[in-house]
């Protein structure tokens, strides 16, 4: 079967998206089972790939983060898959049998999968609009006797008389009663049409797996150390190697001999003719069982699948300069090339394979161009096209590269995603933009010719705005005007670049190619405008007419009479037009209004919108900046003095829960947060820290030993799973003017545990602003400025100072005696005032 259509509902940010998967058509040049999905970052491309992967995996279970808003109440998640090109094995499979229908002259099968709760299996149903109606008899229930039915309604009498003649049993079945009623055309007959969707009849996930395509998923950012690991069951390379082994080795005489031997071995355990050794082992085990419980033993044996065992036992390695290494020791580009090489090999084997039917394969490739050199990127495209045209595999990819699109052909193979009301919306053509008329054939041919030497024109699919121009003279003029205006101070270069990046200027290389571009851009709802020359003559008028007929408004075009250079500069140039236009603009005493109007039309912004921001005049004299310092605070009185036995300090050192923490950067090892110490004087202690430095001298002194309590509900780094909770509890845990040891984000790599006095406030957008201060005016740290924590930030270590060990308890416990190296913080400049 071939995947024909995918409908996704209520998956992450997707409300409803309907995608048609194109198919190869021998009568359409360039056609392929290839779908390219484009869109801005965060438009929902990866969500579509994730949804298709979920729908095409038989035993899949939806995760909490896959429900809209991470809330099952916004569900259920719903997927529909439509298939065509069914073969005889498909029709006879338990999942498909009796559930096919004909649409547009093609036999199809549709499957719906619904996930209502996270971690649960899907509810599956199949579609058939031609299900026969159900038949009932008025008044019939399984509990009523025939006598009761007859007493309630005399219309039952002829039915019961007919059944009694044909059945001597005490109670005829309902099917027999219905057949009798049909013969008599009884008014008791009721027919009810069935719903087209009916619960899936397959008895196990294996039946579903038999009809779903085998998915090979190649993500964008995941390293090939996993994807190129043949031993990993779900890796893309494992599936490719499985297919290659199946193609190359399935018919090999040694594999056939192995399978025959395995079957013979399995016969030893067969119920009929079981080998005496196996029988003897069963009898011995049964005898031991019966000493304890009256049960018996039976031994079963399943022959191993030689092909899957071969792949499972295969290790994939790379020879680099004579050194054998695993793929994860290669660079990202090399890792991606490994995937490309194996896909190429797979495509070549498909071309050589016989007509033997294979299980359909679906390649989901995210950003196939990533990490690849441009030439390798084109080879990747060619490889995927070969696979999609082989008949044995379909390809769906997301991309930011125009190389994987085709402006002239395969229009049905392009999907543009846009966010509308925070939900992805897909724009797709289900048929070609060009029909078979001579005019459309010529326009397609012109686009093909243009794409041959300028594939960058496909960038139109990635733009919010497109400006079509006849030649490169206009593009050169736009850049020359921008530089002239920037030099004069009329525009801000950064504002110009922002405006310029929002529009794609496409050199159509002639007037006659413009209508072809217009048709494609209109078909995909891409905003565009046209700059063209009116020229002179019947052919020019014909082209002008085609351009104007495709425009939707007068503000969409800027014609020049008779051409650009004569209308703008009053000159007629035959060659070197881009250079002459640039030279003229640079040397002109001032830019004429026509040139300015052209520039503003091309980039879609007025010059007034691009003016530099006004700079306030500098004051006559500027005082040195004064940092607002918080009031010095002696918080020592807020800290509990603790009497700590010497052996507790010693035990803390042994489990690395006594460490040096500075009022500034420090590189001590992280304490063991899984081994809390006992309570002291009713206070739970998680760790001890020795203070160095004097930046908080009003509260804490150099070599003070403080007691720490780890902050509960703070999500500690490393963060590897998106399913774990955010640090939403931090504001409620941090007390104003509390003293904390905190490491977040950039501090992680340095394991920098810094003493901070913090005041925290909530910002809009879910972030919190912390004001950090020190308390010793003699240091150069003073007000340490601000830091911001977000809910998704990585917090490596978080603890609150809750007490100070009494000094009379510290006799004999200097940092040197505890084996800690003193770190002088007085010269540290990492946190000087801004």
Tab-separated table of N, CA and C in Angstrom, residues 302-310:
chain	number	residue	atom	x	y	z
A	302	UNK	N	10.886	-21.543	18.876
A	302	UNK	CA	10.630	-20.746	17.676
A	302	UNK	C	11.940	-20.578	16.923
A	303	UNK	N	11.889	-20.851	15.653
A	303	UNK	CA	13.101	-20.726	14.839
A	303	UNK	C	13.519	-19.268	14.757
A	304	UNK	N	14.804	-18.953	14.890
A	304	UNK	CA	15.262	-17.553	14.828
A	304	UNK	C	15.124	-16.998	13.427
A	305	UNK	N	14.884	-15.685	13.359
A	305	UNK	CA	14.833	-14.980	12.076
A	305	UNK	C	16.266	-14.582	11.720
A	306	UNK	N	16.845	-15.277	10.779
A	306	UNK	CA	18.250	-15.076	10.472
A	306	UNK	C	18.530	-13.649	10.002
A	307	UNK	N	17.574	-13.022	9.277
A	307	UNK	CA	17.827	-11.696	8.741
A	307	UNK	C	17.899	-10.647	9.850
A	308	UNK	N	16.942	-10.686	10.789
A	308	UNK	CA	16.964	-9.699	11.875
A	308	UNK	C	18.138	-9.945	12.802
A	309	UNK	N	18.501	-11.209	13.004
A	309	UNK	CA	19.657	-11.507	13.846
A	309	UNK	C	20.949	-11.014	13.202
A	310	UNK	N	21.021	-11.076	11.872
A	310	UNK	CA	22.203	-10.560	11.186
A	310	UNK	C	22.359	-9.066	11.434
